[in-house]
Amino acid sequence: MKKITIVGGGASGTLLALNILKLGSEVPVTLNLVERSSRLGRGVAFGTENELHLLNVPAGRMGAFADDVGHFHAWLQERGLPYGPDYFVPRVLFGEYLRSIFATQITDGTNGVQLNLIDDEAIGLSPNSASADIILRSGEVLPSDKVVLAFGNFDPPHPNVPDLGFTAAPKYFRSPWDRTITEKISPDDSVLIIGTGLSMVDVVIQLTARGQRGRIYAISTRGLLPARHKLGYTYPSFYDEISGRARITDILKTVRRHIRNAHATGSNWRAVIDSLRPHTQQIWMDLPTNEKRYFMQHLSRYWNVARHRMPAEVGDVLDELQKYGKLAVLKGRLKDITYTDGVFDTEFSVIGEQGNIRTNAIVNCIGSECDYSKLDSGLVRDMLDKGVVCRDELRLGLNATPDGRLIDCKSEPSDIIYTLGTAMKGILWESTAIPEIRGQAHALAHRLVRE
Ligand SMILES: Cc1cc2nc3c(=O)[nH]c(=O)nc-3n(C[C@H](O)[C@H](O)[C@H](O)COP(=O)(O)OP(=O)(O)OC[C@H]3O[C@@H](n4cnc5c(N)ncnc54)[C@H](O)[C@@H]3O)c2cc1C
């Protein structure tokens, strides 16, 4: 009997389990899917219940299977939900979709795979010569021939200021996914959001929808908002012009030239960026480490706003809020945050000038912590201490082969421990969204079951 354990039942873990069940096995397989939150298939992205939190990929491209990207849209239609393939639908529906197709697969048959859904937290991993034991918080031990770490997104780090005393204040929210934000922040509170990416957008929309009267500020070092989606444009692939290039500035020049060409020929810069998507992982893997570092330091912010875009209607809401002074987007580097008598005083600097904002609440939207040595996770700490996993050289996730075999501290790729999704960011760069995760889940399922 082959035993496979998946740690994490967010989108990645659920998609992997689904692929294994679909594929089936001729030899008996036990599949353990361990999720600590009792919210299988949801995770942080699809766990929101707020209908205003929209997907940032059109419904027609969010299918669970790489060979049927329209599957999610077909599912919406079967339920009579009035969304076209170009709609950005509430994320909660995608969570329902994952749970629904997973349940259907279980009803249709698990094809020789015995599935155990385990409502618990994995807190340790003990390696054996050709297997590993996963230790659960309940004390149960899961002997496993193969382990997949699908633990996804972790809480953001606190803001980088000298005194973190303010983090104990009741209206400091370490994570934008905290479900008590609208309950604890009153409509008249002024709010500072640290970070100006898509999570900031979620928080602004959530507060506005329930009638926020207090002013909202959002700050980041560049003050850049995500670009808006504009659908309906295409651009031919020019990957052959950048394939194998080892300098990021050469690649940038080529991309800029194509953006100019796109505008001259009636297309759009977004289509140029999107045409790179199938090749982004290869482009990243071909770059030497110093070029990847250069990208992270100087270009990644611009890439992120161009690549991770918001639906246009959401952009319209943000414009209105800024026009009427309800939202101020600031550019600045945080210097200090203090908290006295219900008020946060945040000091920041921008090109030598000092500024300060006084607010009643702070929501941290810096983005998931990716330096695994700083994570508040017993399992990760245990694995790093034992040297069975280590961080990638850019500290964006874990070191692994491009197909997801984790590499230990002696640089040996494992035949037992695998990962997919966010932990692969340092290796593949583009590895956090469903279009990438569904491909990884499909390939990994084949490898785990058929090898
Ligand atoms: C706010 C937000 C919006 C997004 N929107 C989109 C979108 O519109 N389209 C898109 O394609 N992508 C989107 N993404 C990207 C998103 O990260 C992925 O699509 C996907 O949700 C990642 O799923 P995951 O399972 O890898 O991680 P997660 O969603 O973080 O799930 C990981 C799961 O593992 C569990 N877990 C962790 N550690 C343990 C442990 N030790 N024991 C047991 N369980 C554990 C957690 O409880 C969690 O349920 C979004 C991301 C965020 C943060």
Short mmCIF file of C-alpha atoms and ligand atoms in Angstrom, two decimals:
data_model
loop_
_atom_site.label_atom_id
_atom_site.label_comp_id
_atom_site.label_asym_id
_atom_site.label_seq_id
_atom_site.Cartn_x
_atom_site.Cartn_y
_atom_site.Cartn_z
CA MET A 1 0.00 0.00 0.00
CA LYS A 2 1.47 3.35 -1.07
CA LYS A 3 0.80 6.18 1.38
CA ILE A 4 0.67 9.80 0.19
CA THR A 5 0.15 12.71 2.59
CA ILE A 6 -0.74 16.21 1.43
CA VAL A 7 -0.27 18.95 4.03
CA GLY A 8 -2.66 21.82 3.32
CA GLY A 9 -6.12 21.62 1.79
CA GLY A 10 -6.28 25.06 0.15
CA ALA A 11 -6.60 25.29 -3.62
CA SER A 12 -3.22 23.60 -4.24
CA GLY A 13 -3.77 20.63 -1.93
CA THR A 14 -7.36 20.13 -3.10
CA LEU A 15 -6.41 20.30 -6.79
CA LEU A 16 -3.61 17.80 -6.24
CA ALA A 17 -5.89 15.40 -4.36
CA LEU A 18 -8.54 15.78 -7.07
CA ASN A 19 -6.01 14.93 -9.79
CA ILE A 20 -4.87 11.85 -7.84
CA LEU A 21 -8.46 10.63 -7.42
CA LYS A 22 -9.24 11.20 -11.11
CA LEU A 23 -6.10 9.43 -12.21
CA GLY A 24 -6.59 6.48 -9.89
CA SER A 25 -4.10 3.77 -9.19
CA GLU A 26 -3.68 0.10 -10.00
CA VAL A 27 -1.79 -0.48 -6.76
CA PRO A 28 -3.69 0.43 -3.59
CA VAL A 29 -3.02 4.00 -2.44
CA THR A 30 -3.93 5.74 0.81
CA LEU A 31 -4.22 9.49 0.36
CA ASN A 32 -4.21 11.67 3.50
CA LEU A 33 -5.29 15.28 3.01
CA VAL A 34 -4.48 17.27 6.15
CA GLU A 35 -6.15 20.68 6.59
CA ARG A 36 -6.12 22.55 9.88
CA SER A 37 -8.93 25.04 9.21
CA SER A 38 -11.93 22.75 8.43
CA ARG A 39 -12.28 24.80 5.25
CA LEU A 40 -11.16 22.45 2.52
CA GLY A 41 -10.64 24.02 -0.92
CA ARG A 42 -10.72 27.57 0.36
CA GLY A 43 -7.40 28.74 1.79
CA VAL A 44 -6.81 32.47 2.15
CA ALA A 45 -7.79 33.49 -1.37
CA PHE A 46 -11.11 31.66 -1.66
CA GLY A 47 -11.98 31.62 2.05
CA THR A 48 -13.47 35.12 1.92
CA GLU A 49 -17.25 35.29 2.23
CA ASN A 50 -17.39 38.83 0.95
CA GLU A 51 -19.03 38.81 -2.50
CA LEU A 52 -17.15 41.99 -3.39
CA HIS A 53 -13.82 40.19 -3.27
CA LEU A 54 -13.43 39.26 -6.92
CA LEU A 55 -11.14 36.88 -8.76
CA ASN A 56 -8.38 38.69 -10.62
CA VAL A 57 -8.48 36.18 -13.48
CA PRO A 58 -11.57 36.03 -15.77
CA ALA A 59 -13.92 33.11 -15.05
CA GLY A 60 -13.24 31.59 -18.48
CA ARG A 61 -9.60 30.98 -17.54
CA MET A 62 -10.02 29.70 -13.98
CA GLY A 63 -10.89 26.06 -14.74
CA ALA A 64 -9.37 23.51 -12.38
CA PHE A 65 -7.82 21.49 -15.21
CA ALA A 66 -5.07 22.60 -17.57
CA ASP A 67 -6.77 20.79 -20.50
CA ASP A 68 -10.17 22.38 -19.76
CA VAL A 69 -9.63 25.98 -18.63
CA GLY A 70 -13.31 26.77 -19.31
CA HIS A 71 -14.46 24.19 -16.74
CA PHE A 72 -15.17 26.77 -14.00
CA HIS A 73 -17.22 28.90 -16.37
CA ALA A 74 -19.21 25.84 -17.48
CA TRP A 75 -19.85 25.04 -13.79
CA LEU A 76 -21.19 28.59 -13.24
CA GLN A 77 -23.47 28.22 -16.25
CA GLU A 78 -24.80 24.84 -15.10
CA ARG A 79 -25.91 26.61 -11.92
CA GLY A 80 -27.60 29.37 -13.88
CA LEU A 81 -25.19 32.00 -12.56
CA PRO A 82 -25.21 34.99 -14.92
CA TYR A 83 -21.49 35.37 -15.59
CA GLY A 84 -19.80 35.44 -18.98
CA PRO A 85 -16.30 33.99 -19.50
CA ASP A 86 -14.78 37.49 -19.23
CA TYR A 87 -16.37 38.23 -15.84
CA PHE A 88 -14.38 38.60 -12.67
CA VAL A 89 -16.62 36.67 -10.33
CA PRO A 90 -16.66 36.60 -6.50
CA ARG A 91 -13.79 34.48 -5.16
CA VAL A 92 -16.16 32.70 -2.79
CA LEU A 93 -17.70 31.00 -5.86
CA PHE A 94 -14.35 29.57 -6.85
CA GLY A 95 -14.00 28.03 -3.39
CA GLU A 96 -17.48 26.51 -3.79
CA TYR A 97 -16.51 25.21 -7.22
CA LEU A 98 -13.41 23.45 -5.87
CA ARG A 99 -15.38 21.85 -3.06
CA SER A 100 -18.16 20.85 -5.43
CA ILE A 101 -15.95 19.16 -8.04
CA PHE A 102 -13.97 17.44 -5.30
CA ALA A 103 -17.18 16.07 -3.75
CA THR A 104 -18.42 14.97 -7.19
CA GLN A 105 -15.19 13.08 -7.80
CA ILE A 106 -15.57 11.28 -4.45
CA THR A 107 -19.13 10.32 -5.39
CA ASP A 108 -18.09 9.20 -8.87
CA GLY A 109 -15.34 7.00 -7.44
CA THR A 110 -11.87 7.26 -6.02
CA ASN A 111 -10.39 4.71 -8.46
CA GLY A 112 -8.41 2.56 -6.05
CA VAL A 113 -7.42 5.46 -3.80
CA GLN A 114 -8.53 5.41 -0.18
CA LEU A 115 -9.03 9.06 0.80
CA ASN A 116 -8.70 10.25 4.42
CA LEU A 117 -9.70 13.85 5.06
CA ILE A 118 -7.90 14.84 8.24
CA ASP A 119 -8.96 17.90 10.19
CA ASP A 120 -5.70 18.64 12.02
CA GLU A 121 -2.44 20.57 11.80
CA ALA A 122 0.84 19.00 10.73
CA ILE A 123 3.47 20.15 13.21
CA GLY A 124 6.48 17.97 12.42
CA LEU A 125 8.13 15.70 9.89
CA SER A 126 10.47 12.84 10.80
CA PRO A 127 12.42 11.48 7.85
CA ASN A 128 13.11 7.72 7.59
CA SER A 129 15.36 6.05 5.01
CA ALA A 130 12.71 5.78 2.26
CA SER A 131 9.67 7.47 3.79
CA ALA A 132 8.68 10.15 6.30
CA ASP A 133 6.30 10.42 9.24
CA ILE A 134 4.04 13.45 9.46
CA ILE A 135 3.26 14.36 13.05
CA LEU A 136 -0.10 15.96 13.75
CA ARG A 137 -1.01 18.31 16.59
CA SER A 138 -3.41 15.64 17.94
CA GLY A 139 -0.40 13.33 18.39
CA GLU A 140 -1.37 11.07 15.49
CA VAL A 141 1.49 10.03 13.19
CA LEU A 142 0.98 9.51 9.45
CA PRO A 143 3.61 7.17 7.95
CA SER A 144 4.04 8.41 4.36
CA ASP A 145 5.93 7.20 1.29
CA LYS A 146 5.37 10.59 -0.30
CA VAL A 147 4.65 13.95 1.36
CA VAL A 148 3.46 17.07 -0.43
CA LEU A 149 3.75 20.44 1.27
CA ALA A 150 0.84 22.51 -0.04
CA PHE A 151 0.87 25.05 2.76
CA GLY A 152 0.44 28.11 0.55
CA ASN A 153 0.33 31.63 1.95
CA PHE A 154 1.53 32.65 5.40
CA ASP A 155 0.73 35.81 7.40
CA PRO A 156 2.64 38.93 6.31
CA PRO A 157 5.67 40.12 8.28
CA HIS A 158 5.10 43.14 10.52
CA PRO A 159 6.11 46.51 9.03
CA ASN A 160 9.84 47.17 9.18
CA VAL A 161 10.00 49.85 11.92
CA PRO A 162 12.26 49.93 15.00
CA ASP A 163 9.60 49.49 17.73
CA LEU A 164 6.89 46.89 17.19
CA GLY A 165 5.02 47.79 20.41
CA PHE A 166 2.07 49.04 18.34
CA THR A 167 1.38 45.51 17.07
CA ALA A 168 -0.29 44.68 20.42
CA ALA A 169 -2.96 47.36 19.83
CA PRO A 170 -6.49 45.99 19.28
CA LYS A 171 -6.98 47.72 15.94
CA TYR A 172 -3.71 46.59 14.38
CA PHE A 173 -4.47 43.78 11.95
CA ARG A 174 -1.44 41.76 10.97
CA SER A 175 -3.22 40.17 8.07
CA PRO A 176 -5.76 41.47 5.51
CA TRP A 177 -7.47 38.06 5.79
CA ASP A 178 -8.43 38.66 9.43
CA ARG A 179 -12.18 38.07 9.55
CA THR A 180 -12.73 40.60 12.36
CA ILE A 181 -11.58 43.68 10.41
CA THR A 182 -15.04 45.12 9.72
CA GLU A 183 -16.29 44.12 13.15
CA LYS A 184 -13.48 45.84 15.09
CA ILE A 185 -12.91 48.89 12.88
CA SER A 186 -15.81 51.28 13.35
CA PRO A 187 -17.23 53.22 10.35
CA ASP A 188 -15.84 56.50 11.74
CA ASP A 189 -12.32 55.18 12.29
CA SER A 190 -9.57 56.45 10.04
CA VAL A 191 -7.52 53.56 8.69
CA LEU A 192 -3.97 53.20 7.39
CA ILE A 193 -3.38 50.30 5.03
CA ILE A 194 0.27 49.37 4.61
CA GLY A 195 0.77 48.11 1.06
CA THR A 196 -0.99 49.20 -2.14
CA GLY A 197 -1.47 45.86 -3.94
CA LEU A 198 -4.51 43.64 -4.47
CA SER A 199 -4.98 42.87 -0.74
CA MET A 200 -5.20 46.60 -0.05
CA VAL A 201 -7.87 46.79 -2.75
CA ASP A 202 -9.81 43.99 -1.00
CA VAL A 203 -9.72 45.83 2.33
CA VAL A 204 -10.75 49.19 0.83
CA ILE A 205 -13.67 47.59 -1.01
CA GLN A 206 -14.76 45.71 2.11
CA LEU A 207 -14.66 48.81 4.33
CA THR A 208 -16.34 51.03 1.74
CA ALA A 209 -19.17 48.56 1.13
CA ARG A 210 -20.14 48.58 4.76
CA GLY A 211 -20.17 52.43 4.84
CA GLN A 212 -16.75 53.55 6.04
CA ARG A 213 -16.87 57.28 6.83
CA GLY A 214 -13.36 57.64 8.29
CA ARG A 215 -10.61 58.39 5.78
CA ILE A 216 -8.57 55.51 4.40
CA TYR A 217 -4.87 55.94 3.63
CA ALA A 218 -2.79 53.39 1.72
CA ILE A 219 0.99 53.64 1.64
CA SER A 220 3.84 51.84 -0.09
CA THR A 221 7.37 52.80 -1.11
CA ARG A 222 6.30 53.60 -4.70
CA GLY A 223 2.61 54.24 -4.09
CA LEU A 224 1.76 52.12 -7.14
CA LEU A 225 -1.75 50.70 -7.52
CA PRO A 226 -2.40 47.50 -9.49
CA ALA A 227 -3.16 48.25 -13.14
CA ARG A 228 -6.66 47.54 -14.41
CA HIS A 229 -7.61 44.69 -16.64
CA LYS A 230 -8.62 45.59 -20.20
CA LEU A 231 -9.73 42.48 -22.03
CA GLY A 232 -10.03 41.78 -25.73
CA TYR A 233 -6.44 42.41 -26.87
CA THR A 234 -3.95 39.87 -28.16
CA TYR A 235 -0.27 40.03 -29.01
CA PRO A 236 1.84 37.39 -30.78
CA SER A 237 4.52 35.61 -28.77
CA PHE A 238 8.03 37.09 -29.06
CA TYR A 239 9.59 34.59 -26.66
CA ASP A 240 12.16 33.49 -29.28
CA GLU A 241 13.67 37.01 -29.02
CA ILE A 242 14.32 36.68 -25.29
CA SER A 243 14.74 32.95 -24.83
CA GLY A 244 17.99 32.14 -23.02
CA ARG A 245 18.88 35.83 -22.42
CA ALA A 246 20.93 36.20 -19.28
CA ARG A 247 20.49 39.94 -18.65
CA ILE A 248 17.25 41.29 -17.29
CA THR A 249 17.88 44.74 -18.80
CA ASP A 250 18.11 43.19 -22.31
CA ILE A 251 14.80 41.45 -21.71
CA LEU A 252 13.29 44.70 -20.46
CA LYS A 253 14.41 46.57 -23.60
CA THR A 254 12.79 43.93 -25.81
CA VAL A 255 9.55 44.01 -23.81
CA ARG A 256 9.46 47.83 -24.02
CA ARG A 257 9.95 47.69 -27.78
CA HIS A 258 7.01 45.29 -28.08
CA ILE A 259 4.87 47.49 -25.87
CA ARG A 260 5.53 50.42 -28.23
CA ASN A 261 4.71 48.18 -31.15
CA ALA A 262 1.52 46.97 -29.47
CA HIS A 263 0.30 50.54 -29.09
CA ALA A 264 1.25 51.37 -32.66
CA THR A 265 -0.67 48.38 -34.01
CA GLY A 266 -3.88 48.78 -31.99
CA SER A 267 -3.07 46.26 -29.28
CA ASN A 268 -2.28 47.01 -25.64
CA TRP A 269 0.66 46.64 -23.21
CA ARG A 270 -1.37 44.17 -21.15
CA ALA A 271 -1.47 41.74 -24.07
CA VAL A 272 2.34 41.98 -24.34
CA ILE A 273 2.74 41.09 -20.64
CA ASP A 274 0.18 38.28 -20.96
CA SER A 275 1.97 36.84 -23.99
CA LEU A 276 4.97 36.19 -21.71
CA ARG A 277 2.95 34.21 -19.18
CA PRO A 278 3.49 30.73 -20.68
CA HIS A 279 7.25 31.43 -20.72
CA THR A 280 7.79 33.41 -17.51
CA GLN A 281 9.00 30.40 -15.53
CA GLN A 282 11.56 29.47 -18.18
CA ILE A 283 12.76 33.08 -18.53
CA TRP A 284 13.23 33.21 -14.74
CA MET A 285 15.05 29.88 -14.55
CA ASP A 286 17.44 30.97 -17.35
CA LEU A 287 18.54 34.06 -15.41
CA PRO A 288 21.66 33.97 -13.25
CA THR A 289 21.12 34.64 -9.53
CA ASN A 290 22.52 38.18 -9.60
CA GLU A 291 20.05 39.10 -12.37
CA LYS A 292 17.16 37.65 -10.38
CA ARG A 293 18.30 39.77 -7.42
CA TYR A 294 18.45 42.86 -9.64
CA PHE A 295 14.91 42.14 -10.79
CA MET A 296 13.68 41.72 -7.22
CA GLN A 297 15.29 44.96 -6.11
CA HIS A 298 14.50 47.25 -9.03
CA LEU A 299 11.75 45.80 -11.20
CA SER A 300 9.52 43.40 -9.30
CA ARG A 301 7.22 46.16 -8.01
CA TYR A 302 6.54 47.32 -11.57
CA TRP A 303 6.09 43.74 -12.75
CA ASN A 304 3.63 43.04 -9.95
CA VAL A 305 1.34 45.98 -10.72
CA ALA A 306 1.40 45.18 -14.45
CA ARG A 307 0.90 41.46 -14.03
CA HIS A 308 -1.48 41.22 -11.02
CA ARG A 309 -4.25 43.48 -12.25
CA MET A 310 -7.61 44.42 -10.79
CA PRO A 311 -10.98 44.27 -12.54
CA ALA A 312 -11.77 47.64 -14.21
CA GLU A 313 -14.96 48.13 -12.15
CA VAL A 314 -12.92 47.84 -8.95
CA GLY A 315 -10.45 50.41 -10.34
CA ASP A 316 -13.44 52.76 -10.94
CA VAL A 317 -14.47 52.48 -7.28
CA LEU A 318 -10.91 53.36 -6.17
CA ASP A 319 -10.88 56.38 -8.53
CA GLU A 320 -14.15 57.66 -7.07
CA LEU A 321 -12.92 57.24 -3.51
CA GLN A 322 -9.74 59.17 -4.30
CA LYS A 323 -11.69 61.88 -6.12
CA TYR A 324 -13.91 62.48 -3.10
CA GLY A 325 -11.02 62.38 -0.63
CA LYS A 326 -12.14 59.16 1.04
CA LEU A 327 -8.98 57.32 0.00
CA ALA A 328 -5.45 58.75 -0.18
CA VAL A 329 -2.72 56.69 -1.82
CA LEU A 330 0.70 57.74 -0.52
CA LYS A 331 4.24 57.07 -1.54
CA GLY A 332 6.70 56.80 1.34
CA ARG A 333 9.03 54.66 3.38
CA LEU A 334 7.85 53.87 6.92
CA LYS A 335 10.11 55.25 9.66
CA ASP A 336 8.22 54.68 12.88
CA ILE A 337 4.80 53.69 14.22
CA THR A 338 3.70 54.51 17.77
CA TYR A 339 0.38 53.88 19.48
CA THR A 340 -1.11 56.01 22.26
CA ASP A 341 -4.69 56.24 23.50
CA GLY A 342 -6.32 54.60 20.51
CA VAL A 343 -4.29 56.47 17.87
CA PHE A 344 -1.50 55.16 15.67
CA ASP A 345 1.04 57.79 14.67
CA THR A 346 2.90 56.67 11.55
CA GLU A 347 5.97 58.56 10.37
CA PHE A 348 7.24 58.10 6.85
CA SER A 349 9.72 59.74 4.53
CA VAL A 350 9.51 60.48 0.86
CA ILE A 351 12.56 61.81 -1.04
CA GLY A 352 14.07 63.35 2.09
CA GLU A 353 10.78 64.88 3.30
CA GLN A 354 9.06 63.61 6.43
CA GLY A 355 5.35 62.99 6.67
CA ASN A 356 3.02 61.61 9.28
CA ILE A 357 -0.48 60.15 9.47
CA ARG A 358 -2.62 59.62 12.55
CA THR A 359 -5.21 56.86 12.29
CA ASN A 360 -7.40 54.73 14.55
CA ALA A 361 -6.54 51.46 12.81
CA ILE A 362 -3.80 49.85 10.74
CA VAL A 363 -4.23 46.93 8.34
CA ASN A 364 -1.05 45.24 7.19
CA CYS A 365 -1.25 44.37 3.48
CA ILE A 366 2.49 43.94 2.90
CA GLY A 367 2.02 40.45 1.43
CA SER A 368 2.64 36.92 2.62
CA GLU A 369 5.96 36.30 4.47
CA CYS A 370 8.17 34.29 2.16
CA ASP A 371 11.34 34.01 4.24
CA TYR A 372 10.66 30.57 5.71
CA SER A 373 13.12 31.07 8.58
CA LYS A 374 10.78 33.76 9.95
CA LEU A 375 7.53 31.82 9.73
CA ASP A 376 5.39 31.06 12.71
CA SER A 377 4.87 27.43 11.64
CA GLY A 378 5.91 24.48 13.79
CA LEU A 379 6.14 22.23 10.74
CA VAL A 380 8.40 24.58 8.78
CA ARG A 381 10.65 25.18 11.81
CA ASP A 382 10.94 21.44 12.42
CA MET A 383 11.87 20.73 8.79
CA LEU A 384 14.41 23.58 8.61
CA ASP A 385 16.00 22.47 11.92
CA LYS A 386 16.34 18.91 10.64
CA GLY A 387 17.76 20.15 7.33
CA VAL A 388 15.21 18.18 5.28
CA VAL A 389 14.23 21.40 3.49
CA CYS A 390 16.03 24.71 3.06
CA ARG A 391 15.25 28.13 1.63
CA ASP A 392 15.95 28.93 -2.01
CA GLU A 393 18.83 31.31 -2.67
CA LEU A 394 16.53 34.35 -2.97
CA ARG A 395 14.60 33.45 0.18
CA LEU A 396 11.31 33.62 -1.65
CA GLY A 397 10.29 30.09 -0.69
CA LEU A 398 11.87 26.64 -0.49
CA ASN A 399 14.69 25.18 -2.55
CA ALA A 400 13.33 22.62 -4.99
CA THR A 401 13.75 21.21 -8.47
CA PRO A 402 11.47 22.88 -11.05
CA ASP A 403 9.14 19.87 -10.87
CA GLY A 404 8.65 20.27 -7.11
CA ARG A 405 11.10 17.85 -5.42
CA LEU A 406 12.36 19.59 -2.32
CA ILE A 407 16.14 19.95 -1.99
CA ASP A 408 17.64 19.37 1.45
CA CYS A 409 20.46 21.27 3.18
CA LYS A 410 23.03 18.92 1.57
CA SER A 411 21.68 19.92 -1.88
CA GLU A 412 20.09 16.47 -2.42
CA PRO A 413 16.71 16.47 -4.20
CA SER A 414 14.20 14.37 -2.26
CA ASP A 415 12.25 11.41 -3.63
CA ILE A 416 9.86 11.71 -0.71
CA ILE A 417 9.01 15.39 -0.05
CA TYR A 418 7.47 17.59 -2.73
CA THR A 419 5.80 20.96 -2.94
CA LEU A 420 3.76 23.13 -5.32
CA GLY A 421 2.38 26.66 -5.48
CA THR A 422 3.71 29.55 -3.41
CA ALA A 423 6.70 27.69 -1.89
CA MET A 424 8.12 27.43 -5.46
CA LYS A 425 8.19 31.19 -6.04
CA GLY A 426 11.99 31.48 -5.81
CA ILE A 427 12.46 28.62 -8.28
CA LEU A 428 9.76 29.48 -10.83
CA TRP A 429 8.77 33.06 -9.92
CA GLU A 430 5.31 32.58 -11.46
CA SER A 431 3.87 29.89 -9.20
CA THR A 432 1.12 31.35 -7.05
CA ALA A 433 -2.00 31.55 -9.22
CA ILE A 434 -4.43 28.86 -10.37
CA PRO A 435 -3.22 28.77 -14.01
CA GLU A 436 0.21 27.63 -12.75
CA ILE A 437 -0.97 25.58 -9.77
CA ARG A 438 -3.40 23.45 -11.84
CA GLY A 439 -0.52 22.44 -14.17
CA GLN A 440 1.72 21.60 -11.23
CA ALA A 441 -1.05 19.60 -9.52
CA HIS A 442 -1.65 17.57 -12.69
CA ALA A 443 2.05 16.78 -13.24
CA LEU A 444 2.68 15.98 -9.58
CA ALA A 445 -0.32 13.64 -9.37
CA HIS A 446 1.08 11.59 -12.26
CA ARG A 447 4.49 11.47 -10.67
CA LEU A 448 3.21 10.46 -7.21
CA VAL A 449 0.79 7.80 -8.37
CA ARG A 450 2.45 6.33 -11.43
CA GLU A 451 6.11 6.25 -10.34
C1 LIG B 1 -6.16 37.51 -1.41
C2 LIG B 1 -5.73 36.65 -2.55
C3 LIG B 1 -6.46 36.62 -3.72
C4 LIG B 1 -6.07 35.80 -4.77
N1 LIG B 1 -6.83 35.79 -5.91
C5 LIG B 1 -6.48 34.94 -6.91
C6 LIG B 1 -7.27 34.87 -8.10
O1 LIG B 1 -8.23 35.59 -8.26
N2 LIG B 1 -6.91 33.99 -9.07
C7 LIG B 1 -5.81 33.19 -8.92
O2 LIG B 1 -5.52 32.41 -9.83
N3 LIG B 1 -5.04 33.26 -7.82
C8 LIG B 1 -5.34 34.10 -6.82
N4 LIG B 1 -4.55 34.17 -5.71
C9 LIG B 1 -3.38 33.33 -5.62
C10 LIG B 1 -3.67 32.19 -4.63
O3 LIG B 1 -2.61 32.19 -3.70
C11 LIG B 1 -3.79 30.85 -5.27
O4 LIG B 1 -4.71 30.90 -6.31
C12 LIG B 1 -4.28 29.76 -4.31
O5 LIG B 1 -5.36 30.18 -3.54
C13 LIG B 1 -3.19 29.28 -3.43
O6 LIG B 1 -3.68 28.14 -2.78
P1 LIG B 1 -2.78 27.30 -1.80
O7 LIG B 1 -3.53 26.09 -1.47
O8 LIG B 1 -1.43 27.12 -2.40
O9 LIG B 1 -2.53 28.24 -0.55
P2 LIG B 1 -3.56 28.71 0.61
O10 LIG B 1 -4.78 29.26 0.02
O11 LIG B 1 -2.76 29.60 1.50
O12 LIG B 1 -3.93 27.38 1.36
C14 LIG B 1 -3.01 26.67 2.15
C15 LIG B 1 -3.80 25.81 3.12
O13 LIG B 1 -2.88 25.02 3.86
C16 LIG B 1 -3.32 24.95 5.21
N5 LIG B 1 -2.13 24.67 6.03
C17 LIG B 1 -0.98 25.38 6.09
N6 LIG B 1 -0.11 24.81 6.93
C18 LIG B 1 -0.73 23.70 7.41
C19 LIG B 1 -0.33 22.69 8.34
N7 LIG B 1 0.87 22.72 8.91
N8 LIG B 1 -1.21 21.70 8.62
C20 LIG B 1 -2.44 21.68 8.03
N9 LIG B 1 -2.86 22.62 7.16
C21 LIG B 1 -2.02 23.61 6.85
C22 LIG B 1 -3.94 26.30 5.47
O14 LIG B 1 -4.88 26.24 6.52
C23 LIG B 1 -4.60 26.62 4.12
O15 LIG B 1 -5.94 26.19 4.07
C24 LIG B 1 -4.91 35.00 -4.66
C25 LIG B 1 -4.16 35.05 -3.48
C26 LIG B 1 -4.56 35.87 -2.44
C27 LIG B 1 -3.73 35.87 -1.19
#
